[in-house]
Each structure stands twice: as structure tokens, then as C-alpha cells.
Amino acid sequence: MADTLAQPAVPPRSGGRAKFIVGGVIMLAAVAFLIVTNLTAQQEYFMTINELMARQDELAGRNVRISGVVLGDSIQYDGETLSFTVAHIPDSEAEIEDEGGLAQVLHEAVNQQDTARVQVVLYNEPKPDLLQHEAQAIVTGTLGDDGVFYGDELLLKCPTRYEEAVPEQTG
């Protein structure tokens, strides 16, 4: 009778835990690889208009990100093509503060004729409401051999955000 209650011995699963650990390590390695690949693919050199113009030959055709201030009278939009000119602004917060703050820097950059400038063109993009005179533009794209910056992505910072800093500029 005792023999009928006893169950046969089941051999221990020796490889189950090792398979789980190996699978976990492979999954972690895959996730780490995807993160690193995505970060390096998304890295773009951020530069000012002065830096772009100084390295124009080297950067032609290369994907870069630039920052500048929009000259309002240069904005043109025909439903398919958006173009405008951006002028150089410093990238150093200390330099911006020394020159009177961002609102003052943006205002001076569009009014000084000797400030470096570059034409930006974007195709098949709608005209953003924030695209206006003295808006800070951050554009990702490529510099063409013709000196025109062909944008893929446009980010804008509204100039009205800075009006309190320099009240006499509001209008």
C-alpha cells in the first residue's frame, strides 16, 4: 500500500534557471544596443549661424541643427515652400546676459546689418503661427552647396515670451 502512494522521482530541471538568465542577459543587451544606437543616430551638432558660415564647406550636405533669430520681413510662404532668413545670436547664456538679456539680443541681431545670416527653406511644411519677427528659430536640416539651409524640422520660441524683459520693444 505504501508503494501506491509514493510518486516516482522527477529528475531535477538543471537547465531551466540558466536558460532564464541567458535570455534575460540577451534581452538587456538588445535594449542597451537599441538605446545607444538611437542616441547616436539622434545626435546632431548644434551651432550658431557664425559657426555654420565659418565651416560652410565642411558642413555642406551634413545634417546639423542651427539656432538664430527670424527676420520677419524675409518670411515667404506659398502653400508648399516656407522660407525665411535667420541671423546669428550667441549661444552662451553669459554672453546673452552681458548684452542685456535674450529680448535685447534678438532685437539687436535683426537690426544689425553686419550680423551673419542664412536663408532657411522648408518644403511641404505648414507656416507656424509662431513664425514671426524676432522669434528664435531652431532648425534641423542640411546646408546646401548654394548656401541655403534646407530644413527638415523647425522649432520656434515666441518673442512675446521676452517682451517683459524689454517693454519698449512691444508693439
Short mmCIF file of C-alpha atoms in Angstrom, two decimals:
data_model
loop_
_atom_site.label_atom_id
_atom_site.label_comp_id
_atom_site.label_asym_id
_atom_site.label_seq_id
_atom_site.Cartn_x
_atom_site.Cartn_y
_atom_site.Cartn_z
CA MET A 1 0.00 0.00 0.00
CA ALA A 2 2.77 2.35 0.73
CA ASP A 3 4.06 1.76 -2.75
CA THR A 4 0.88 3.08 -4.34
CA LEU A 5 1.13 6.41 -2.52
CA ALA A 6 4.72 7.06 -3.44
CA GLN A 7 5.22 9.10 -6.59
CA PRO A 8 8.03 8.42 -8.98
CA ALA A 9 11.03 10.70 -8.61
CA VAL A 10 11.10 13.55 -11.17
CA PRO A 11 14.57 14.40 -12.40
CA PRO A 12 15.53 17.98 -11.44
CA ARG A 13 15.45 20.61 -14.22
CA SER A 14 19.05 21.62 -14.33
CA GLY A 15 18.99 23.97 -17.38
CA GLY A 16 15.83 25.97 -16.61
CA ARG A 17 17.44 28.63 -14.46
CA ALA A 18 20.45 29.01 -16.75
CA LYS A 19 18.18 29.50 -19.78
CA PHE A 20 16.26 32.20 -17.92
CA ILE A 21 19.46 34.06 -17.01
CA VAL A 22 20.88 33.80 -20.53
CA GLY A 23 17.58 35.03 -22.00
CA GLY A 24 17.49 37.97 -19.59
CA VAL A 25 21.07 38.95 -20.43
CA ILE A 26 20.31 38.81 -24.17
CA MET A 27 17.22 40.98 -23.70
CA LEU A 28 19.16 43.54 -21.64
CA ALA A 29 21.92 43.63 -24.24
CA ALA A 30 19.37 44.18 -27.01
CA VAL A 31 17.70 47.04 -25.12
CA ALA A 32 21.09 48.65 -24.38
CA PHE A 33 22.06 48.33 -28.05
CA LEU A 34 18.82 49.98 -29.20
CA ILE A 35 19.24 52.85 -26.74
CA VAL A 36 22.84 53.53 -27.77
CA THR A 37 22.01 53.26 -31.48
CA ASN A 38 19.07 55.66 -31.13
CA LEU A 39 21.06 58.20 -29.15
CA THR A 40 23.94 58.29 -31.61
CA ALA A 41 21.55 58.50 -34.57
CA GLN A 42 19.73 61.44 -32.97
CA GLN A 43 22.90 63.35 -32.11
CA GLU A 44 23.20 66.48 -34.13
CA TYR A 45 25.71 69.23 -33.79
CA PHE A 46 24.05 72.42 -32.51
CA MET A 47 25.67 75.55 -33.86
CA THR A 48 25.23 79.25 -34.29
CA ILE A 49 24.95 80.95 -37.67
CA ASN A 50 28.53 82.24 -37.34
CA GLU A 51 29.81 78.68 -36.77
CA LEU A 52 27.78 77.40 -39.72
CA MET A 53 29.13 80.06 -42.06
CA ALA A 54 32.73 79.57 -40.87
CA ARG A 55 32.52 75.83 -41.59
CA GLN A 56 30.30 76.07 -44.66
CA ASP A 57 32.46 73.92 -46.95
CA GLU A 58 32.91 71.21 -44.32
CA LEU A 59 29.23 71.05 -43.36
CA ALA A 60 27.61 71.16 -46.81
CA GLY A 61 25.22 68.22 -47.08
CA ARG A 62 25.67 67.18 -43.45
CA ASN A 63 22.72 67.06 -41.03
CA VAL A 64 23.08 69.82 -38.41
CA ARG A 65 20.95 71.92 -36.09
CA ILE A 66 21.23 75.71 -36.11
CA SER A 67 19.79 78.47 -33.97
CA GLY A 68 19.11 82.04 -34.97
CA VAL A 69 16.59 84.86 -34.87
CA VAL A 70 13.96 85.23 -37.61
CA LEU A 71 13.92 88.37 -39.75
CA GLY A 72 10.19 88.99 -40.10
CA ASP A 73 10.30 90.77 -43.46
CA SER A 74 12.02 87.75 -45.04
CA ILE A 75 9.20 85.26 -44.32
CA GLN A 76 7.65 83.86 -47.51
CA TYR A 77 5.09 81.06 -47.78
CA ASP A 78 3.33 79.85 -50.93
CA GLY A 79 1.45 76.86 -49.50
CA GLU A 80 4.26 74.38 -50.18
CA THR A 81 7.51 76.22 -49.57
CA LEU A 82 8.34 78.15 -46.42
CA SER A 83 11.41 80.35 -46.48
CA PHE A 84 12.87 82.95 -44.16
CA THR A 85 16.21 84.32 -43.03
CA VAL A 86 17.78 83.80 -39.62
CA ALA A 87 20.50 85.96 -38.10
CA HIS A 88 23.24 84.97 -35.67
CA ILE A 89 22.63 85.07 -31.94
CA PRO A 90 25.18 83.96 -29.32
CA ASP A 91 24.80 80.55 -27.73
CA SER A 92 26.37 81.43 -24.41
CA GLU A 93 23.95 82.38 -21.63
CA ALA A 94 26.66 84.55 -20.05
CA GLU A 95 27.14 86.46 -23.30
CA ILE A 96 23.38 86.91 -23.69
CA GLU A 97 23.10 88.27 -20.16
CA ASP A 98 26.06 90.61 -20.74
CA GLU A 99 24.29 92.02 -23.80
CA GLY A 100 21.09 92.80 -21.86
CA GLY A 101 19.11 89.56 -21.99
CA LEU A 102 17.60 87.46 -24.74
CA ALA A 103 15.00 90.02 -25.86
CA GLN A 104 17.71 92.62 -26.38
CA VAL A 105 19.99 90.15 -28.19
CA LEU A 106 17.19 89.09 -30.56
CA HIS A 107 16.26 92.72 -31.26
CA GLU A 108 19.84 93.79 -31.96
CA ALA A 109 20.57 90.76 -34.15
CA VAL A 110 17.79 91.56 -36.61
CA ASN A 111 18.65 95.25 -36.74
CA GLN A 112 22.41 95.00 -37.25
CA GLN A 113 23.26 94.69 -40.94
CA ASP A 114 26.67 93.10 -40.29
CA THR A 115 25.20 90.12 -38.40
CA ALA A 116 25.77 86.77 -40.16
CA ARG A 117 22.59 85.49 -41.83
CA VAL A 118 21.43 82.42 -43.67
CA GLN A 119 18.31 81.68 -45.70
CA VAL A 120 16.23 78.72 -44.49
CA VAL A 121 13.87 76.77 -46.76
CA LEU A 122 11.40 74.07 -45.68
CA TYR A 123 9.26 72.13 -48.13
CA ASN A 124 5.76 70.74 -47.54
CA GLU A 125 5.51 72.31 -44.09
CA PRO A 126 2.69 74.49 -42.81
CA LYS A 127 3.51 78.04 -41.76
CA PRO A 128 3.65 78.03 -37.94
CA ASP A 129 1.77 80.78 -36.09
CA LEU A 130 4.88 81.48 -34.00
CA LEU A 131 6.99 82.22 -37.09
CA GLN A 132 7.29 85.98 -36.75
CA HIS A 133 9.76 88.81 -36.47
CA GLU A 134 12.38 88.30 -33.73
CA ALA A 135 11.29 84.73 -32.93
CA GLN A 136 14.14 82.40 -32.05
CA ALA A 137 14.25 79.55 -34.57
CA ILE A 138 15.96 76.21 -34.11
CA VAL A 139 16.16 74.38 -37.43
CA THR A 140 17.41 70.89 -38.19
CA GLY A 141 18.48 70.20 -41.74
CA THR A 142 21.34 70.37 -44.22
CA LEU A 143 23.32 73.21 -45.70
CA GLY A 144 23.21 73.12 -49.47
CA ASP A 145 26.12 73.87 -51.78
CA ASP A 146 24.21 77.05 -52.69
CA GLY A 147 24.49 78.37 -49.11
CA VAL A 148 20.79 77.82 -48.38
CA PHE A 149 19.87 75.82 -45.28
CA TYR A 150 17.25 73.20 -46.19
CA GLY A 151 15.30 72.40 -43.05
CA ASP A 152 13.58 69.19 -42.05
CA GLU A 153 12.35 70.33 -38.64
CA LEU A 154 11.54 73.77 -37.25
CA LEU A 155 11.15 74.71 -33.59
CA LEU A 156 10.25 78.25 -32.59
CA LYS A 157 10.38 80.25 -29.38
CA CYS A 158 7.83 83.02 -29.36
CA PRO A 159 9.27 86.53 -28.97
CA THR A 160 6.30 87.67 -26.86
CA ARG A 161 7.71 85.50 -24.08
CA TYR A 162 10.55 88.00 -23.77
CA GLU A 163 8.52 91.22 -24.03
CA GLU A 164 8.51 91.76 -20.27
CA ALA A 165 12.32 91.81 -20.30
CA VAL A 166 12.37 94.79 -22.67
CA PRO A 167 8.94 96.53 -22.54
CA GLU A 168 9.84 99.20 -25.11
CA GLN A 169 10.04 96.51 -27.80
CA THR A 170 6.37 95.56 -27.56
CA GLY A 171 4.24 96.82 -30.31
#
